[in-house]
Amino acid sequence: MTREMRRKRQALSAEECEQVLRQGNHGVLALHGDDGYPYAVPLNYVYADGRIYFHSARQGHKLDAIARDGKASFCVVANDDLVPSEFTTYFKSVIAFGRMRVVDDGSERMASLTALTERLAPSEPAASMQAEVDRCALRDIVVMLALDPERITGKQAKELV
């Protein structure tokens, strides 16, 4: 996790990394899966209060992997513009490294669930969003997960520097 970026000139600043995380809708969470195989799963998320939050079913591969080893990385690609004439893409991406946890605190759970709902349905009426949050919380059908980043790096295509 402490490996330095080889092409430092292409590194994104901390502010640019946060912007990518705030604007993204989905990314890929990588965990230590079954039998030592990596487990990478695409997920919706919200970046709030310096953390990355996800929702999950109450059981499954993701929760089993987190219980076994909370270390994780999460990758978000902000843009990936194909440039056929140059045989490349003009990309911008961010990877967050840290530890995953189940959100047990009731107020953090509600706040993160509300933030995720607002992120995924920004044009929905507030009453409709609140009804969905209440439904999920009251029926206890959603587990909220948090990635507490220890390191966040970002990189862009050299053509964007």
mmCIF file of C-alpha atoms in Angstrom:
data_model
loop_
_atom_site.group_PDB
_atom_site.id
_atom_site.type_symbol
_atom_site.label_atom_id
_atom_site.label_comp_id
_atom_site.label_asym_id
_atom_site.label_seq_id
_atom_site.Cartn_x
_atom_site.Cartn_y
_atom_site.Cartn_z
ATOM 1 C CA MET A 1 0.000 0.000 0.000
ATOM 2 C CA THR A 2 2.915 2.384 0.451
ATOM 3 C CA ARG A 3 4.358 1.861 -3.012
ATOM 4 C CA GLU A 4 5.086 5.185 -4.686
ATOM 5 C CA MET A 5 3.636 6.135 -8.045
ATOM 6 C CA ARG A 6 6.148 5.660 -10.836
ATOM 7 C CA ARG A 7 4.882 8.489 -13.017
ATOM 8 C CA LYS A 8 4.566 11.210 -10.409
ATOM 9 C CA ARG A 9 3.939 13.898 -13.007
ATOM 10 C CA GLN A 10 0.567 12.243 -13.715
ATOM 11 C CA ALA A 11 -0.482 12.145 -10.052
ATOM 12 C CA LEU A 12 -3.680 13.883 -9.034
ATOM 13 C CA SER A 13 -3.607 16.235 -6.053
ATOM 14 C CA ALA A 14 -5.517 15.361 -2.888
ATOM 15 C CA GLU A 15 -8.194 17.877 -3.904
ATOM 16 C CA GLU A 16 -8.534 16.327 -7.381
ATOM 17 C CA CYS A 17 -8.804 12.848 -5.830
ATOM 18 C CA GLU A 18 -11.603 14.027 -3.546
ATOM 19 C CA GLN A 19 -13.386 15.632 -6.499
ATOM 20 C CA VAL A 20 -13.289 12.329 -8.410
ATOM 21 C CA LEU A 21 -14.652 10.492 -5.362
ATOM 22 C CA ARG A 22 -17.402 13.079 -4.788
ATOM 23 C CA GLN A 23 -18.536 13.027 -8.420
ATOM 24 C CA GLY A 24 -18.367 9.289 -9.115
ATOM 25 C CA ASN A 25 -21.360 6.963 -9.025
ATOM 26 C CA HIS A 26 -19.688 3.589 -8.905
ATOM 27 C CA GLY A 27 -16.343 1.894 -8.514
ATOM 28 C CA VAL A 28 -14.798 -1.492 -7.881
ATOM 29 C CA LEU A 29 -14.166 -2.710 -4.337
ATOM 30 C CA ALA A 30 -11.360 -5.261 -4.025
ATOM 31 C CA LEU A 31 -11.200 -7.590 -1.034
ATOM 32 C CA HIS A 32 -9.382 -10.747 0.049
ATOM 33 C CA GLY A 33 -11.851 -13.345 -1.191
ATOM 34 C CA ASP A 34 -12.329 -17.064 -0.743
ATOM 35 C CA ASP A 35 -9.344 -19.423 -1.022
ATOM 36 C CA GLY A 36 -6.929 -16.474 -1.325
ATOM 37 C CA TYR A 37 -8.433 -15.209 -4.577
ATOM 38 C CA PRO A 38 -9.062 -11.496 -4.950
ATOM 39 C CA TYR A 39 -12.734 -10.565 -4.883
ATOM 40 C CA ALA A 40 -13.510 -7.402 -6.840
ATOM 41 C CA VAL A 41 -17.093 -6.222 -7.031
ATOM 42 C CA PRO A 42 -18.571 -3.141 -8.729
ATOM 43 C CA LEU A 43 -20.619 -1.035 -6.319
ATOM 44 C CA ASN A 44 -22.511 2.214 -5.991
ATOM 45 C CA TYR A 45 -21.090 4.401 -3.242
ATOM 46 C CA VAL A 46 -21.074 7.797 -1.640
ATOM 47 C CA TYR A 47 -18.041 9.731 -0.427
ATOM 48 C CA ALA A 48 -18.934 11.607 2.746
ATOM 49 C CA ASP A 49 -17.011 12.875 5.749
ATOM 50 C CA GLY A 50 -13.732 11.495 4.371
ATOM 51 C CA ARG A 51 -15.122 7.957 4.120
ATOM 52 C CA ILE A 52 -16.531 5.825 1.346
ATOM 53 C CA TYR A 53 -19.869 4.217 2.150
ATOM 54 C CA PHE A 54 -21.576 1.256 0.482
ATOM 55 C CA HIS A 55 -24.771 -0.655 1.103
ATOM 56 C CA SER A 56 -24.866 -4.424 1.277
ATOM 57 C CA ALA A 57 -27.178 -7.327 1.828
ATOM 58 C CA ARG A 58 -27.074 -8.782 5.318
ATOM 59 C CA GLN A 59 -24.980 -11.754 4.189
ATOM 60 C CA GLY A 60 -22.781 -12.827 1.312
ATOM 61 C CA HIS A 61 -19.278 -12.975 -0.129
ATOM 62 C CA LYS A 62 -18.510 -9.310 0.547
ATOM 63 C CA LEU A 63 -19.339 -9.499 4.264
ATOM 64 C CA ASP A 64 -17.506 -12.806 4.650
ATOM 65 C CA ALA A 65 -14.394 -11.299 3.043
ATOM 66 C CA ILE A 66 -14.541 -8.201 5.256
ATOM 67 C CA ALA A 67 -14.907 -10.345 8.391
ATOM 68 C CA ARG A 68 -11.849 -12.361 7.341
ATOM 69 C CA ASP A 69 -9.633 -9.400 6.416
ATOM 70 C CA GLY A 70 -10.788 -5.796 6.462
ATOM 71 C CA LYS A 71 -8.050 -4.536 4.147
ATOM 72 C CA ALA A 72 -9.485 -3.221 0.889
ATOM 73 C CA SER A 73 -8.973 -0.995 -2.086
ATOM 74 C CA PHE A 74 -11.605 0.879 -4.052
ATOM 75 C CA CYS A 75 -11.075 2.189 -7.577
ATOM 76 C CA VAL A 76 -13.117 4.878 -9.323
ATOM 77 C CA VAL A 77 -12.566 5.830 -12.969
ATOM 78 C CA ALA A 78 -13.697 9.407 -13.596
ATOM 79 C CA ASN A 79 -13.255 9.428 -17.327
ATOM 80 C CA ASP A 80 -11.934 7.005 -19.877
ATOM 81 C CA ASP A 81 -12.040 8.680 -23.266
ATOM 82 C CA LEU A 82 -10.978 6.340 -26.034
ATOM 83 C CA VAL A 83 -8.546 7.953 -28.496
ATOM 84 C CA PRO A 84 -8.232 5.401 -31.335
ATOM 85 C CA SER A 85 -5.779 7.469 -33.388
ATOM 86 C CA GLU A 86 -3.326 7.326 -30.463
ATOM 87 C CA PHE A 87 -4.116 3.733 -29.396
ATOM 88 C CA THR A 88 -4.834 4.921 -25.869
ATOM 89 C CA THR A 89 -7.386 6.400 -23.508
ATOM 90 C CA TYR A 90 -7.393 9.727 -21.742
ATOM 91 C CA PHE A 91 -8.241 8.596 -18.225
ATOM 92 C CA LYS A 92 -8.490 9.896 -14.701
ATOM 93 C CA SER A 93 -8.805 7.448 -11.803
ATOM 94 C CA VAL A 94 -8.504 7.223 -8.033
ATOM 95 C CA ILE A 95 -7.705 4.312 -5.734
ATOM 96 C CA ALA A 96 -8.443 4.431 -2.013
ATOM 97 C CA PHE A 97 -6.673 1.958 0.263
ATOM 98 C CA GLY A 98 -7.918 1.309 3.767
ATOM 99 C CA ARG A 99 -9.953 -0.819 6.103
ATOM 100 C CA MET A 100 -13.554 -1.878 5.712
ATOM 101 C CA ARG A 101 -16.019 -2.068 8.560
ATOM 102 C CA VAL A 102 -19.698 -2.609 9.139
ATOM 103 C CA VAL A 103 -21.277 0.652 10.297
ATOM 104 C CA ASP A 104 -22.655 -0.228 13.740
ATOM 105 C CA ASP A 105 -23.294 3.255 15.091
ATOM 106 C CA GLY A 106 -26.980 4.084 14.550
ATOM 107 C CA SER A 107 -26.513 7.769 13.688
ATOM 108 C CA GLU A 108 -23.639 7.059 11.283
ATOM 109 C CA ARG A 109 -25.694 4.284 9.707
ATOM 110 C CA MET A 110 -28.669 6.605 9.110
ATOM 111 C CA ALA A 111 -26.476 9.471 7.900
ATOM 112 C CA SER A 112 -24.579 7.254 5.451
ATOM 113 C CA LEU A 113 -27.778 5.603 4.194
ATOM 114 C CA THR A 114 -29.340 9.042 3.690
ATOM 115 C CA ALA A 115 -26.239 10.334 1.893
ATOM 116 C CA LEU A 116 -26.184 7.283 -0.396
ATOM 117 C CA THR A 117 -29.894 7.641 -1.164
ATOM 118 C CA GLU A 118 -29.431 11.321 -2.020
ATOM 119 C CA ARG A 119 -26.420 10.466 -4.205
ATOM 120 C CA LEU A 120 -28.252 7.767 -6.144
ATOM 121 C CA ALA A 121 -31.542 9.632 -6.582
ATOM 122 C CA PRO A 122 -30.759 13.364 -6.471
ATOM 123 C CA SER A 123 -33.919 14.400 -8.324
ATOM 124 C CA GLU A 124 -36.327 12.410 -6.132
ATOM 125 C CA PRO A 125 -38.466 14.380 -3.682
ATOM 126 C CA ALA A 126 -37.037 14.538 -0.164
ATOM 127 C CA ALA A 127 -40.114 12.783 1.268
ATOM 128 C CA SER A 128 -39.659 9.879 -1.148
ATOM 129 C CA MET A 129 -35.980 9.528 -0.238
ATOM 130 C CA GLN A 130 -36.744 9.668 3.474
ATOM 131 C CA ALA A 131 -39.410 6.991 3.054
ATOM 132 C CA GLU A 132 -36.839 4.711 1.382
ATOM 133 C CA VAL A 133 -34.268 5.329 4.117
ATOM 134 C CA ASP A 134 -36.879 4.627 6.798
ATOM 135 C CA ARG A 135 -38.040 1.465 5.002
ATOM 136 C CA CYS A 136 -34.489 0.094 4.787
ATOM 137 C CA ALA A 137 -33.626 1.098 8.347
ATOM 138 C CA LEU A 138 -36.824 -0.088 10.001
ATOM 139 C CA ARG A 139 -36.886 -3.424 8.212
ATOM 140 C CA ASP A 140 -33.131 -3.774 8.847
ATOM 141 C CA ILE A 141 -32.647 -5.003 5.285
ATOM 142 C CA VAL A 142 -29.509 -3.024 4.476
ATOM 143 C CA VAL A 143 -26.071 -3.172 6.024
ATOM 144 C CA MET A 144 -23.992 -0.041 5.610
ATOM 145 C CA LEU A 145 -20.273 -0.521 5.099
ATOM 146 C CA ALA A 146 -17.517 2.060 5.411
ATOM 147 C CA LEU A 147 -14.068 2.178 3.898
ATOM 148 C CA ASP A 148 -11.883 4.305 6.147
ATOM 149 C CA PRO A 149 -9.119 5.402 3.764
ATOM 150 C CA GLU A 150 -5.519 5.213 4.906
ATOM 151 C CA ARG A 151 -4.182 6.359 1.552
ATOM 152 C CA ILE A 152 -5.810 7.812 -1.560
ATOM 153 C CA THR A 153 -3.965 8.140 -4.852
ATOM 154 C CA GLY A 154 -5.027 9.354 -8.234
ATOM 155 C CA LYS A 155 -3.567 9.364 -11.702
ATOM 156 C CA GLN A 156 -4.422 10.838 -15.068
ATOM 157 C CA ALA A 157 -3.279 10.277 -18.625
ATOM 158 C CA LYS A 158 -0.123 12.161 -19.481
ATOM 159 C CA GLU A 159 -2.069 13.996 -22.168
ATOM 160 C CA LEU A 160 -4.255 15.592 -19.479
ATOM 161 C CA VAL A 161 -1.326 16.940 -17.437
#
